[in-house]
Amino acid sequence: MKSNSCEGPGNTSLLRASVVISSVDSEHAFRPDQIQQQIAIKLRSSALTLLLLFFLVGPFLGQSAINPPAPKSDSLDDSLRHSEGKEIHIFYIHGIGSDGPSDYDSLALRSSICVYLKDCTSPAGTPIGQWDYADQDQFRPDATVPELEYMDEPVWKSADEWRAAAPYAIHFQLARANGQKLYVDELNWWPLTFSLKCRQIIASDAPFVAPSKARIETCSRLEPNLAVPQRFKSYDWITPEDAARMVHLPSRGARANRALKTGLMDWGFSDAVLALGPLRSYVLDGIRQLILKSQADSRAAAVSDPTRQPVDQEFIIVSHSLGSYLIFSALDVNQTTSKTTTIQQSGNTFDHVLERTSMVFFFANQLRLLELASLDGPTDRNFATHLESWGKLRCDYLKSKPGAAQGCQLPRITALNDPSDLLTWTVPNLPGVEVENYTVKNSTRWFWIIENPTKAHNNYARDKRAIKDMLQSHSAAKK
């Protein structure tokens, strides 16, 4: 990520935020017609689920209202207002069910941040630089295509398909009229999942359940990235000819059931299954390479500006859904981690990020569910192990600072959870970290019977209350 030092009276350092987010095509994301189309698609799909869910919630009508959340003692706002000369990087990573290059979650988050700050010079920032692709080791443009198979069929059938599966980062700048610039980085790992989801799940369910026209369109769009040779913004995993045939197939499943099947299971939960299987190592390595690229861009900016003074760095992680599980698995590089050449040459970069990460915000999470697959104690697949490593690195770092006390403030996880979200669980208390589960409401609860399930899971970045909970300091909230 390329950046320039801040100018203007009172600015003594560059406040820099890098947010690692959901897959968002910077060009597509700003097109109103694309955004409205995606919103309309999700709303129509969600509305169809109401009929089914009405039959499921009847026995619970007598339950009492949810207790209000406990106040927070720490927030992103505190770090922004009291940076003490630090560069603040916010890593944001997407979760399950990304809509690929037409997903609008990144735009929603950046817009919400600017609405809260009130002084952004553009409503959601502007893209800077080219897309950064994972391009080392097995992601090199000339690398051998992995020999993974699905029921005796290769997952990627050509060099172009494998190049189209490379994770990538997009960089945005949020310039401010009265404050220091923020830099937003997205880490997009969704390209690795599309070959399997599009060909094996969406295509097979089209004649069996119903054609999901929105997903078929996403899976059949070919768009090379003209600015980055041999890379793609979107790939036609389903050929245009097959897509044209599929969309005209008759629907066979019951309307509400097929909406849940094609949306929640086919497009969403399949990502969680893939993240626990052999594809996991590719996803984690792709994320690691993009983190290293972000760090390299930061160092390059310092070299290109000789007047820029070295500053300390602080990191904040904001993740959605499955991204919570993946980002810590990627950052905790230890003796059990399978190390590629790039990781071996990275030195202590990942420890550097973890020890300087003071806060983490989860927009929904599946930690309790996914940890059911990690019952074998401290391993590279055990999330509690990753959090303990974070807590220890953070504490050792704080105690190493001049004049530091013997004790240290534990790093914080704030989990924002909508109780009506079908795909979130509370985060359990864990050693070495401070955990706060914060209840939010992402959509209207109709007669206390139903809340739109898609909005309940997707609207953390759009819901003003959730953004306020994340950004507003405890002291400001009490005024």
C-alpha positions as CSV (number, residue, x, y, z in Angstrom):
1,M,0.0,0.0,0.0
2,K,1.5,3.3,-1.1
3,S,1.0,6.3,1.1
4,N,2.2,9.9,1.7
5,S,2.9,11.6,5.0
6,C,0.2,13.7,6.4
7,E,0.4,17.5,6.0
8,G,-1.1,20.3,7.9
9,P,-0.7,22.0,11.3
10,G,-0.8,19.8,14.3
11,N,0.0,16.5,12.5
12,T,3.1,15.1,13.9
13,S,2.8,11.6,12.5
14,L,0.9,9.7,9.9
15,L,-2.1,7.9,11.3
16,R,-2.5,5.0,8.9
17,A,-5.2,2.4,9.0
18,S,-5.0,-0.8,6.9
19,V,-8.3,-2.7,7.0
20,V,-8.2,-6.3,5.7
21,I,-11.8,-6.9,4.4
22,S,-14.2,-8.9,2.4
23,S,-13.8,-9.4,-1.2
24,V,-14.7,-6.1,-2.9
25,D,-13.9,-5.1,-6.4
26,S,-13.0,-1.4,-6.1
27,E,-14.6,-0.6,-9.4
28,H,-17.7,-2.7,-9.1
29,A,-18.3,-1.8,-5.4
30,F,-18.9,1.9,-6.2
31,R,-21.5,1.3,-9.0
32,P,-24.9,2.0,-7.5
33,D,-26.7,-0.4,-9.8
34,Q,-24.4,-3.3,-8.7
35,I,-25.0,-2.4,-5.0
36,Q,-28.7,-2.1,-5.4
37,Q,-28.9,-5.3,-7.4
38,Q,-27.0,-7.3,-4.7
39,I,-29.1,-5.8,-2.0
40,A,-32.3,-6.6,-3.8
41,I,-31.1,-10.2,-4.5
42,K,-30.3,-10.8,-0.8
43,L,-33.6,-9.2,0.3
44,R,-35.7,-11.3,-2.0
45,S,-33.8,-14.4,-0.9
46,S,-34.3,-13.6,2.7
47,A,-37.9,-12.8,2.4
48,L,-38.5,-16.3,1.1
49,T,-37.1,-17.8,4.3
50,L,-39.7,-16.1,6.5
51,L,-42.4,-18.7,5.7
52,L,-40.2,-21.5,6.9
53,L,-38.9,-19.7,9.9
54,F,-42.4,-18.7,11.2
55,F,-43.0,-22.4,11.8
56,L,-39.8,-22.7,13.7
57,V,-40.1,-19.9,16.2
58,G,-43.6,-20.4,17.6
59,P,-42.6,-22.2,20.8
60,F,-40.3,-19.3,21.7
61,L,-42.7,-16.4,21.7
62,G,-42.8,-16.2,25.4
63,Q,-39.1,-15.7,25.9
64,S,-38.0,-12.5,27.7
65,A,-36.1,-9.7,26.0
66,I,-32.3,-9.8,25.8
67,N,-30.4,-8.0,28.5
68,P,-28.6,-4.8,27.5
69,P,-24.9,-5.1,26.8
70,A,-22.3,-4.3,29.4
71,P,-20.3,-1.1,28.8
72,K,-16.9,-1.3,27.1
73,S,-13.7,0.2,28.6
74,D,-11.8,0.2,25.3
75,S,-12.7,1.0,21.7
76,L,-11.3,1.9,18.3
77,D,-12.2,5.5,19.1
78,D,-9.8,5.5,22.0
79,S,-7.0,4.4,19.8
80,L,-7.8,7.0,17.1
81,R,-8.0,9.8,19.6
82,H,-4.9,8.8,21.6
83,S,-2.6,7.4,19.0
84,E,0.5,8.9,20.7
85,G,2.4,9.1,17.5
86,K,1.6,5.5,16.4
87,E,0.6,4.3,13.0
88,I,-2.7,2.5,13.5
89,H,-3.4,-0.4,11.1
90,I,-6.9,-2.0,11.1
91,F,-7.0,-5.4,9.4
92,Y,-10.4,-6.5,8.2
93,I,-11.1,-9.8,6.6
94,H,-14.3,-11.2,5.1
95,G,-16.2,-14.3,6.2
96,I,-18.4,-16.9,4.5
97,G,-20.6,-16.3,1.5
98,S,-18.7,-13.5,-0.2
99,D,-20.4,-12.3,-3.4
100,G,-17.0,-12.0,-5.0
101,P,-16.1,-8.9,-7.0
102,S,-19.6,-7.5,-6.6
103,D,-19.7,-7.8,-2.8
104,Y,-20.4,-4.5,-1.1
105,D,-19.4,-5.3,2.5
106,S,-16.1,-3.3,2.2
107,L,-18.0,-0.3,0.8
108,A,-20.5,-0.5,3.7
109,L,-17.8,-0.6,6.3
110,R,-15.8,2.3,4.9
111,S,-19.0,4.3,4.4
112,S,-20.0,3.7,8.0
113,I,-16.6,4.7,9.3
114,C,-16.8,8.0,7.4
115,V,-20.3,8.6,8.6
116,Y,-19.1,8.3,12.2
117,L,-15.9,10.4,11.7
118,K,-17.9,13.1,9.8
119,D,-14.8,14.5,8.1
120,C,-13.9,12.1,5.3
121,T,-13.4,14.1,2.0
122,S,-15.1,11.3,0.0
123,P,-18.0,9.1,1.3
124,A,-16.1,5.9,1.4
125,G,-12.5,6.6,0.5
126,T,-10.8,6.2,-2.9
127,P,-8.8,3.2,-4.2
128,I,-5.0,3.6,-4.4
129,G,-2.5,1.5,-6.3
130,Q,-3.0,-1.7,-8.0
131,W,-4.5,-4.9,-6.6
132,D,-1.9,-6.9,-4.7
133,Y,-2.1,-10.6,-5.5
134,A,-0.5,-13.5,-3.6
135,D,2.3,-14.2,-6.1
136,Q,5.0,-16.2,-4.3
137,D,5.6,-20.0,-3.8
138,Q,2.6,-21.9,-5.1
139,F,0.8,-18.6,-6.1
140,R,3.5,-17.6,-8.6
141,P,2.0,-17.0,-12.1
142,D,4.2,-19.8,-13.5
143,A,3.6,-22.2,-10.6
144,T,2.4,-25.7,-11.1
145,V,-1.3,-26.2,-10.7
146,P,-2.1,-28.0,-7.4
147,E,-3.2,-31.6,-7.8
148,L,-6.3,-31.3,-5.6
149,E,-9.2,-33.4,-6.8
150,Y,-13.0,-33.4,-6.1
151,M,-14.4,-36.8,-6.8
152,D,-11.6,-37.6,-9.3
153,E,-12.1,-34.2,-11.0
154,P,-9.3,-31.6,-10.8
155,V,-10.3,-28.5,-8.8
156,W,-8.3,-26.3,-11.2
157,K,-8.0,-27.5,-14.7
158,S,-5.5,-25.0,-16.2
159,A,-2.9,-22.5,-15.4
160,D,-5.3,-19.7,-16.0
161,E,-7.8,-21.2,-13.5
162,W,-5.2,-21.5,-10.8
163,R,-4.0,-17.9,-11.5
164,A,-7.7,-16.8,-11.2
165,A,-7.9,-18.4,-7.7
166,A,-5.1,-16.3,-6.2
167,P,-6.2,-14.2,-3.1
168,Y,-5.7,-10.5,-3.5
169,A,-5.8,-7.2,-1.5
170,I,-7.3,-3.9,-2.5
171,H,-6.1,-0.6,-0.9
172,F,-8.2,2.4,-0.1
173,Q,-7.4,5.8,1.3
174,L,-9.8,7.6,3.6
175,A,-8.7,11.3,3.4
176,R,-10.1,13.5,6.2
177,A,-10.6,17.3,6.4
178,N,-9.7,17.6,10.1
179,G,-7.8,14.4,10.9
180,Q,-5.0,12.2,9.7
181,K,-5.6,9.9,6.7
182,L,-6.8,6.4,7.1
183,Y,-5.8,3.5,4.9
184,V,-8.1,0.6,4.3
185,D,-6.8,-2.7,3.0
186,E,-9.0,-5.7,2.1
187,L,-7.7,-9.3,2.2
188,N,-9.8,-11.4,-0.2
189,W,-9.5,-15.1,0.0
190,W,-12.8,-16.0,-1.7
191,P,-11.2,-16.7,-5.1
192,L,-9.8,-20.0,-3.8
193,T,-13.3,-21.3,-3.1
194,F,-15.1,-20.4,-6.3
195,S,-14.1,-23.3,-8.5
196,L,-15.6,-25.8,-6.1
197,K,-18.6,-23.8,-5.0
198,C,-19.6,-22.7,-8.6
199,R,-19.0,-26.0,-10.4
200,Q,-19.8,-28.6,-7.7
201,I,-22.5,-27.0,-5.6
202,I,-24.3,-24.2,-7.5
203,A,-24.2,-26.0,-10.9
204,S,-25.4,-29.3,-9.4
205,D,-28.2,-27.8,-7.4
206,A,-29.5,-25.8,-10.4
207,P,-31.4,-28.8,-11.9
208,F,-32.0,-30.5,-8.5
209,V,-33.3,-27.7,-6.3
210,A,-33.5,-24.5,-8.3
211,P,-31.2,-22.3,-10.4
212,S,-29.8,-19.5,-8.2
213,K,-29.6,-16.8,-10.9
214,A,-27.5,-14.4,-8.9
215,R,-24.9,-17.0,-8.0
216,I,-24.8,-18.4,-11.6
217,E,-24.2,-14.9,-12.9
218,T,-21.4,-14.4,-10.4
219,C,-19.8,-17.7,-11.3
220,S,-19.9,-17.1,-15.1
221,R,-18.5,-13.6,-15.3
222,L,-15.0,-13.3,-17.0
223,E,-13.0,-10.1,-16.3
224,P,-9.2,-10.1,-16.6
225,N,-7.4,-7.5,-14.5
226,L,-5.8,-5.4,-17.3
227,A,-3.6,-3.6,-14.8
228,V,-2.0,-6.9,-13.5
229,P,-0.9,-9.3,-16.2
230,Q,-2.1,-12.9,-15.9
231,R,-4.6,-12.1,-13.1
232,F,-8.3,-11.8,-13.0
233,K,-11.0,-9.8,-11.2
234,S,-13.6,-12.4,-12.0
235,Y,-13.5,-15.8,-13.8
236,D,-16.1,-17.9,-15.7
237,W,-16.0,-21.0,-13.6
238,I,-19.4,-21.8,-15.2
239,T,-19.2,-21.2,-19.0
240,P,-21.6,-18.6,-20.4
241,E,-23.4,-21.3,-22.4
242,D,-24.0,-23.5,-19.4
243,A,-25.1,-20.4,-17.4
244,A,-27.7,-19.5,-20.0
245,R,-29.0,-23.0,-19.9
246,M,-29.1,-23.3,-16.1
247,V,-31.1,-20.1,-15.4
248,H,-34.0,-21.4,-17.4
249,L,-34.3,-24.7,-15.5
250,P,-37.5,-25.2,-13.4
251,S,-37.5,-24.8,-9.7
252,R,-38.2,-28.1,-7.8
253,G,-37.7,-27.3,-4.1
254,A,-40.2,-25.6,-1.9
255,R,-39.7,-21.8,-2.2
256,A,-38.6,-21.1,1.4
257,N,-36.5,-24.3,1.6
258,R,-34.6,-23.7,-1.6
259,A,-33.8,-20.1,-0.6
260,L,-32.1,-21.5,2.6
261,K,-30.4,-24.3,0.7
262,T,-28.9,-22.2,-2.2
263,G,-28.1,-19.2,0.0
264,L,-27.1,-20.4,3.4
265,M,-25.8,-23.8,2.7
266,D,-24.6,-23.8,-0.9
267,W,-23.0,-20.4,-0.9
268,G,-22.3,-19.7,2.7
269,F,-21.6,-22.8,4.9
270,S,-19.6,-24.5,2.2
271,D,-16.8,-22.0,2.9
272,A,-16.6,-23.2,6.5
273,V,-16.2,-26.8,5.3
274,L,-13.5,-25.8,2.8
275,A,-11.6,-23.9,5.5
276,L,-11.4,-27.0,7.6
277,G,-10.2,-29.3,4.8
278,P,-7.1,-29.5,2.5
279,L,-7.9,-26.0,1.0
280,R,-7.1,-24.5,4.4
281,S,-3.3,-24.4,3.9
282,Y,-3.8,-22.5,0.6
283,V,-6.2,-20.0,2.2
284,L,-3.8,-19.3,5.2
285,D,-0.7,-19.0,3.0
286,G,-2.6,-16.6,0.7
287,I,-3.6,-14.4,3.7
288,R,-0.1,-14.5,5.0
289,Q,1.4,-13.3,1.7
290,L,-1.1,-10.4,1.6
291,I,-0.2,-9.4,5.1
292,L,3.5,-9.4,4.2
293,K,2.7,-7.3,1.1
294,S,0.9,-4.7,3.2
295,Q,3.9,-4.6,5.5
296,A,6.3,-4.2,2.5
297,D,4.2,-1.4,1.1
298,S,4.4,0.4,4.4
299,R,8.2,0.1,4.5
300,A,8.4,1.2,0.9
301,A,6.5,4.3,1.7
302,A,8.9,5.2,4.5
303,V,11.9,4.7,2.1
304,S,10.3,6.8,-0.6
305,D,9.8,9.7,1.9
306,P,13.2,10.5,3.5
307,T,11.6,13.1,5.8
308,R,9.3,10.6,7.4
309,Q,10.3,9.7,10.9
310,P,10.0,6.1,12.1
311,V,6.9,5.6,14.2
312,D,5.6,2.8,16.4
313,Q,2.7,0.7,15.0
314,E,-0.5,-0.5,16.5
315,F,-2.8,-3.0,14.9
316,I,-6.5,-3.6,15.3
317,I,-8.3,-6.6,13.7
318,V,-11.9,-6.3,12.5
319,S,-13.2,-9.5,10.9
320,H,-16.5,-10.9,9.8
321,S,-17.8,-14.4,10.4
322,L,-15.3,-17.1,9.3
323,G,-12.6,-14.4,8.9
324,S,-12.1,-14.4,12.7
325,Y,-11.0,-18.0,12.6
326,L,-8.7,-17.5,9.6
327,I,-6.9,-14.3,10.5
328,F,-5.5,-15.7,13.8
329,S,-4.6,-19.0,12.2
330,A,-2.6,-17.1,9.6
331,L,-0.9,-14.8,12.0
332,D,0.2,-17.4,14.6
333,V,3.2,-18.8,12.8
334,N,4.9,-21.3,15.1
335,Q,7.0,-24.5,15.1
336,T,4.0,-26.6,14.0
337,T,3.2,-24.4,11.0
338,S,4.1,-25.7,7.6
339,K,6.5,-23.0,6.3
340,T,6.8,-22.0,2.7
341,T,10.0,-20.2,1.4
342,T,8.2,-16.9,1.7
343,I,7.2,-17.6,5.3
344,Q,10.7,-18.7,6.2
345,Q,12.1,-15.4,4.9
346,S,9.5,-13.3,6.7
347,G,11.4,-13.2,10.0
348,N,9.3,-12.1,12.9
349,T,6.8,-10.0,10.9
350,F,3.7,-12.0,12.1
351,D,4.9,-11.8,15.7
352,H,5.4,-8.1,15.2
353,V,1.7,-7.7,14.1
354,L,0.4,-9.8,17.0
355,E,2.3,-8.2,19.7
356,R,1.2,-4.8,18.5
357,T,-2.5,-5.8,18.2
358,S,-4.4,-4.4,21.2
359,M,-8.0,-5.0,20.1
360,V,-10.0,-7.4,17.9
361,F,-13.6,-6.9,16.8
362,F,-15.6,-9.9,15.6
363,F,-18.6,-9.2,13.4
364,A,-20.3,-12.6,14.1
365,N,-18.1,-15.6,14.5
366,Q,-18.3,-19.4,14.4
367,L,-15.5,-20.2,16.8
368,R,-17.5,-22.4,19.1
369,L,-18.8,-24.4,16.1
370,L,-15.4,-24.7,14.3
371,E,-13.5,-25.7,17.4
372,L,-15.6,-28.9,17.5
373,A,-13.1,-30.1,14.8
374,S,-10.1,-29.3,17.0
375,L,-10.3,-31.5,20.1
376,D,-6.7,-32.7,20.1
377,G,-5.1,-30.0,22.4
378,P,-2.6,-27.3,21.4
379,T,-2.1,-27.6,17.6
380,D,-2.0,-25.3,14.6
381,R,-5.8,-25.9,14.2
382,N,-6.8,-25.0,17.7
383,F,-8.1,-21.4,18.0
384,A,-7.5,-21.2,21.7
385,T,-3.8,-21.9,21.0
386,H,-3.6,-18.9,18.6
387,L,-5.2,-16.6,21.1
388,E,-2.9,-17.7,23.9
389,S,0.1,-16.9,21.6
390,W,-1.4,-13.5,20.9
391,G,-1.9,-12.8,24.6
392,K,1.7,-13.8,25.5
393,L,3.3,-11.8,22.7
394,R,1.3,-8.7,23.5
395,C,2.1,-8.9,27.2
396,D,5.8,-9.5,26.6
397,Y,5.9,-6.5,24.2
398,L,4.2,-4.2,26.7
399,K,6.5,-5.2,29.5
400,S,9.6,-4.6,27.3
401,K,8.7,-0.9,26.8
402,P,10.7,1.6,28.9
403,G,9.1,2.3,32.3
404,A,6.6,-0.5,31.9
405,A,5.0,-2.1,34.9
406,Q,5.5,-5.8,35.7
407,G,1.9,-6.5,34.8
408,C,0.2,-5.8,31.4
409,Q,-3.3,-5.1,30.1
410,L,-4.7,-8.1,28.3
411,P,-5.5,-7.7,24.7
412,R,-9.3,-7.5,24.0
413,I,-11.7,-9.3,21.9
414,T,-15.1,-7.6,21.4
415,A,-17.6,-9.9,19.7
416,L,-20.6,-8.2,18.2
417,N,-23.4,-10.8,17.9
418,D,-27.0,-10.5,16.9
419,P,-29.0,-13.2,18.7
420,S,-31.1,-13.7,15.6
421,D,-28.0,-14.4,13.5
422,L,-28.1,-18.0,12.6
423,L,-24.3,-18.1,12.1
424,T,-22.8,-16.6,15.2
425,W,-22.0,-17.8,18.7
426,T,-20.6,-16.1,21.7
427,V,-16.9,-16.2,22.2
428,P,-15.9,-18.2,25.4
429,N,-13.6,-16.9,28.1
430,L,-10.1,-17.8,27.1
431,P,-6.7,-17.5,28.9
432,G,-4.5,-14.6,28.0
433,V,-7.1,-12.4,26.5
434,E,-10.1,-10.3,27.7
435,V,-13.4,-11.3,26.0
436,E,-16.5,-9.2,25.8
437,N,-19.6,-10.5,24.0
438,Y,-21.7,-7.5,22.9
439,T,-25.3,-7.9,21.8
440,V,-26.5,-5.9,18.8
441,K,-29.6,-6.0,16.6
442,N,-28.9,-5.8,12.9
443,S,-32.5,-5.6,11.6
444,T,-36.1,-5.2,12.6
445,R,-37.7,-8.0,14.6
446,W,-41.2,-8.3,13.3
447,F,-43.5,-8.8,16.2
448,W,-40.6,-10.4,18.1
449,I,-41.2,-13.5,15.9
450,I,-38.7,-13.1,13.0
451,E,-35.7,-11.0,12.0
452,N,-34.5,-11.2,8.4
453,P,-31.8,-13.9,8.7
454,T,-29.6,-12.4,5.9
455,K,-29.6,-9.0,7.4
456,A,-29.0,-10.5,10.9
457,H,-25.7,-12.0,9.6
458,N,-24.6,-9.4,6.9
459,N,-25.5,-6.1,8.4
460,Y,-22.9,-5.7,11.1
461,A,-20.9,-3.2,8.9
462,R,-24.1,-1.4,7.8
463,D,-25.9,-1.1,11.1
464,K,-25.3,2.3,12.7
465,R,-25.6,0.8,16.2
466,A,-23.0,-1.8,15.6
467,I,-20.5,0.7,14.1
468,K,-21.2,3.1,17.0
469,D,-20.6,0.2,19.5
470,M,-17.2,-0.4,17.8
471,L,-16.1,3.2,17.3
472,Q,-17.5,5.1,20.3
473,S,-15.3,5.3,23.4
474,H,-16.8,4.4,26.7
475,S,-16.1,7.8,28.1
476,A,-17.9,9.4,25.1
477,A,-20.9,7.1,25.5
478,K,-21.4,8.3,29.1
479,K,-21.6,11.9,28.2
